[in-house]
Tab-separated table of C-alpha atoms and ligand atoms in Angstrom:
chain	number	residue	atom	x	y	z
Y	1	MET	CA	0.361	-0.324	0.140
Y	2	TYR	CA	2.444	2.194	0.704
Y	3	THR	CA	4.334	2.375	-2.850
Y	4	GLY	CA	1.192	3.071	-4.607
Y	5	LEU	CA	0.309	5.746	-1.747
Y	6	GLN	CA	3.619	7.309	-2.721
Y	7	HIS	CA	2.917	6.871	-6.660
Y	8	ALA	CA	0.118	8.426	-6.266
Y	9	HIS	CA	0.918	11.157	-3.416
Y	10	SER	CA	3.855	12.205	-6.278
Y	11	GLY	CA	1.935	11.690	-9.850
Y	12	LEU	CA	-0.366	13.586	-8.089
Y	13	ALA	CA	1.602	16.602	-7.171
Y	14	TYR	CA	1.765	17.711	-11.425
Y	15	LEU	CA	-1.921	18.425	-11.451
Y	16	VAL	CA	-2.222	20.165	-7.715
Y	17	LEU	CA	0.946	22.370	-9.320
Y	18	LEU	CA	-1.437	22.437	-12.982
Y	19	GLY	CA	-5.101	22.635	-11.372
Y	20	VAL	CA	-3.898	25.740	-8.864
Y	21	ALA	CA	-1.718	27.789	-11.247
Y	22	ILE	CA	-4.619	27.640	-14.160
Y	23	SER	CA	-7.268	28.786	-11.975
Y	24	PHE	CA	-4.912	31.584	-10.142
Y	25	ILE	CA	-3.532	32.881	-13.496
Y	26	ALA	CA	-7.682	32.765	-14.682
Y	27	ALA	CA	-8.821	34.293	-12.229
Y	28	LEU	CA	-5.674	37.275	-12.498
Y	29	ALA	CA	-6.747	37.461	-15.841
Y	30	GLY	CA	-10.342	38.235	-15.075
Y	31	LEU	CA	-9.854	40.731	-12.527
Y	32	LEU	CA	-7.285	42.581	-14.831
Y	33	GLY	CA	-9.918	42.627	-17.122
Y	34	GLY	CA	-12.660	44.008	-15.132
Y	35	LYS	CA	-14.809	41.035	-15.978
Y	36	THR	CA	-17.896	39.350	-14.586
Y	37	PHE	CA	-17.321	36.345	-12.478
Y	38	THR	CA	-20.004	33.866	-14.063
Y	39	ASP	CA	-20.166	30.094	-12.844
Y	40	LYS	CA	-17.749	28.914	-15.838
Y	41	ASN	CA	-15.261	30.838	-14.095
Y	42	ARG	CA	-16.182	29.024	-10.939
Y	43	LYS	CA	-16.224	25.652	-12.092
Y	44	LEU	CA	-11.932	26.879	-13.637
Y	45	GLY	CA	-11.562	26.872	-10.077
Y	46	LEU	CA	-12.254	23.428	-9.409
Y	47	LEU	CA	-9.355	22.849	-11.507
Y	48	GLY	CA	-7.051	24.142	-8.569
Y	49	LEU	CA	-10.081	22.064	-5.709
Y	50	ILE	CA	-10.274	18.888	-6.750
Y	51	PRO	CA	-6.649	17.190	-6.621
Y	52	THR	CA	-5.949	19.826	-4.334
Y	53	HIS	CA	-7.977	17.942	-2.161
Y	54	LEU	CA	-7.463	14.389	-2.823
Y	55	GLN	CA	-3.934	15.427	-2.510
Y	56	TRP	CA	-4.930	16.365	0.496
Y	57	VAL	CA	-6.610	12.655	1.891
Y	58	ILE	CA	-3.628	10.735	0.082
Y	59	GLY	CA	-1.144	12.964	1.923
Y	60	LEU	CA	-2.788	12.548	5.090
Y	61	ILE	CA	-3.091	8.928	5.122
Y	62	LEU	CA	0.661	9.072	3.478
Y	63	TYR	CA	1.437	10.741	6.842
Y	64	PHE	CA	1.055	7.927	8.645
Y	65	VAL	CA	2.206	4.783	6.711
Y	66	SER	CA	5.397	6.570	5.484
Y	67	PRO	CA	9.187	6.342	7.037
Y	68	LEU	CA	9.144	9.116	6.660
Y	69	GLY	CA	6.075	11.180	8.137
Y	70	LEU	CA	5.278	10.759	12.129
Y	71	LYS	CA	7.067	7.778	12.206
Y	72	SER	CA	9.952	9.371	11.720
Y	73	ALA	CA	9.101	12.547	14.160
Y	74	SER	CA	11.468	12.541	17.157
Y	75	GLY	CA	13.518	15.898	18.756
Y	76	ALA	CA	16.702	14.773	16.446
Y	77	ALA	CA	14.027	15.167	13.524
Y	78	MET	CA	13.548	18.700	13.991
Y	79	LYS	CA	17.560	19.494	14.426
Y	80	ASP	CA	17.773	18.136	9.955
Y	81	ALA	CA	15.707	20.317	7.943
Y	82	THR	CA	15.290	17.048	5.901
Y	83	THR	CA	13.331	15.177	8.371
Y	84	ARG	CA	11.964	18.200	9.468
Y	85	LEU	CA	9.985	19.344	6.292
Y	86	TYR	CA	8.336	15.880	6.264
Y	87	VAL	CA	7.126	15.595	9.398
Y	88	LEU	CA	6.215	19.436	10.026
Y	89	GLU	CA	7.304	21.740	7.408
Y	90	HIS	CA	4.913	19.802	4.358
Y	91	PRO	CA	1.995	18.789	5.866
Y	92	LEU	CA	1.294	21.760	8.048
Y	93	MET	CA	1.772	23.807	4.519
Y	94	MET	CA	0.346	21.649	2.479
Y	95	VAL	CA	-2.999	21.950	4.950
Y	96	LEU	CA	-3.173	25.382	5.436
Y	97	ALA	CA	-2.701	26.059	1.344
Y	98	VAL	CA	-5.841	23.418	1.297
Y	99	ILE	CA	-7.775	25.836	3.963
Y	100	LEU	CA	-6.769	28.566	1.971
Y	101	ILE	CA	-8.172	26.949	-1.378
Y	102	THR	CA	-10.622	25.957	0.087
Y	103	ILE	CA	-11.714	29.409	1.912
Y	104	GLY	CA	-11.201	30.671	-2.012
Y	105	TYR	CA	-13.635	28.644	-4.090
Y	106	SER	CA	-16.683	28.971	-1.336
Y	107	LYS	CA	-15.979	33.011	-1.337
Y	108	ALA	CA	-15.617	33.187	-4.932
Y	109	LYS	CA	-18.721	30.851	-5.160
Y	110	ARG	CA	-20.509	33.440	-3.039
Y	111	GLN	CA	-19.506	36.662	-5.432
Y	112	ILE	CA	-20.823	35.203	-9.048
Y	113	GLY	CA	-22.314	38.368	-10.977
Y	114	THR	CA	-19.531	40.443	-9.264
Y	115	ASN	CA	-15.765	41.025	-9.484
Y	116	GLN	CA	-14.973	40.209	-6.675
Y	117	GLY	CA	-14.878	36.191	-7.185
Y	118	PHE	CA	-11.584	37.255	-9.559
Y	119	LYS	CA	-10.587	38.791	-6.343
Y	120	THR	CA	-11.030	36.531	-3.650
Y	121	MET	CA	-9.554	33.661	-6.105
Y	122	THR	CA	-6.488	35.355	-7.120
Y	123	ILE	CA	-5.919	36.301	-3.250
Y	124	PHE	CA	-6.439	33.264	-2.061
Y	125	TYR	CA	-5.407	30.504	-4.595
Y	126	GLY	CA	-2.120	32.215	-5.347
Y	127	LEU	CA	-1.549	32.415	-1.826
Y	128	GLY	CA	-1.724	28.474	-1.558
Y	129	LEU	CA	0.369	28.225	-4.621
Y	130	ILE	CA	3.049	29.571	-2.820
Y	131	LEU	CA	2.818	27.928	-0.093
Y	132	ILE	CA	2.866	24.653	-2.174
Y	133	LEU	CA	5.551	25.601	-4.113
Y	134	SER	CA	7.561	26.679	-0.872
Y	135	ARG	CA	7.133	23.532	0.908
Y	136	ILE	CA	7.663	20.446	-1.506
Y	137	PRO	CA	10.486	18.215	-1.632
Y	138	TRP	CA	11.864	19.067	-4.495
Y	139	ASN	CA	14.805	17.670	-4.888
Y	140	ALA	CA	13.208	14.095	-3.867
Y	141	TRP	CA	10.142	14.936	-6.415
Y	142	LEU	CA	12.406	15.215	-8.998
Y	143	GLY	CA	16.317	14.615	-8.553
D	201	HEM	C1	-2.378	19.119	-1.363
D	201	HEM	C2	-0.876	19.406	-2.279
D	201	HEM	C3	0.322	18.337	-1.180
D	201	HEM	C4	1.265	18.671	-2.608
D	201	HEM	C5	1.068	19.024	-3.521
D	201	HEM	C6	2.270	17.938	-2.142
D	201	HEM	C7	3.645	17.470	-2.494
D	201	HEM	C8	4.397	16.405	-2.224
D	201	HEM	C9	4.922	15.776	-2.748
D	201	HEM	C10	5.602	16.781	-4.923
D	201	HEM	C11	5.751	14.491	-2.572
D	201	HEM	C12	7.522	14.464	-2.764
D	201	HEM	C13	7.145	12.852	-3.624
D	201	HEM	C14	8.224	11.948	-3.877
D	201	HEM	O1	9.168	12.169	-3.648
D	201	HEM	O2	8.332	11.682	-5.205
D	201	HEM	C15	5.497	14.812	-1.597
D	201	HEM	C16	5.950	13.917	-0.091
D	201	HEM	C17	5.653	13.572	0.671
D	201	HEM	N1	4.246	14.286	1.452
D	201	HEM	FE1	2.863	16.356	0.540
D	201	HEM	N2	2.142	17.278	-0.857
D	201	HEM	C18	0.927	17.221	-0.445
D	201	HEM	C19	-0.463	17.460	0.710
D	201	HEM	C20	0.065	16.517	2.309
D	201	HEM	C21	-0.333	16.598	3.041
D	201	HEM	C22	-1.662	17.093	3.296
D	201	HEM	C23	0.754	15.259	3.776
D	201	HEM	C24	0.163	15.075	5.512
D	201	HEM	C25	-0.328	15.477	6.062
D	201	HEM	C26	1.891	15.156	3.017
D	201	HEM	C27	2.412	13.681	3.187
D	201	HEM	C28	3.495	14.057	2.557
D	201	HEM	C29	4.687	12.587	3.197
D	201	HEM	C30	4.257	11.784	4.342
D	201	HEM	C31	5.406	12.650	1.878
D	201	HEM	C32	6.342	11.853	1.729
D	201	HEM	C33	6.442	9.970	1.355
D	201	HEM	C34	7.518	9.214	1.029
D	201	HEM	O3	8.107	9.145	0.475
D	201	HEM	O4	7.603	7.859	2.234
D	201	HEM	N3	1.225	15.738	1.698
D	201	HEM	N4	4.406	15.468	-1.096
């Protein structure tokens, strides 16, 4: 089960980055263009929301089965940058990113028919994207 989840988490990460980036860029374009936020724009937000939620669930299970997750948590692990990333920083920042993206989507959904929906999505998805980019274990993933 561990290897399967590890591969799923690693592969889905591409869709998370792509989906959140597309939602963010589309929202920014709408905001700058002074357009009205429509149901079509809300659906574009789902491109970022859905893979991020799936990834969160897989990540949570991985946290308990991976030797890099909870099993390696200790005082010493906190002193080492790599183990601290997996035990603390990655899970925490990713959960925060999921929360921000979810809030952004939910708020924007209630702003259909205004321009405000684009601003909401740009801010919340943008912050989420920054958090995700800041705490991906890049070396292990692409290295
Ligand atoms: C939603 C955004 C998330 C993204 C984009 C993401 C992305 C990644 C990536 C790219 C890796 C490296 C995979 C590799 O080495 O090939 C990884 C590893 C890992 N992630 Fe996440 N992750 C997310 C959320 C989470 C959450 C919420 C948790 C835990 C609560 C989590 C726990 C882990 C663990 C334990 C590993 C190490 C797995 C192993 O190799 O044993 N992730 N993640």
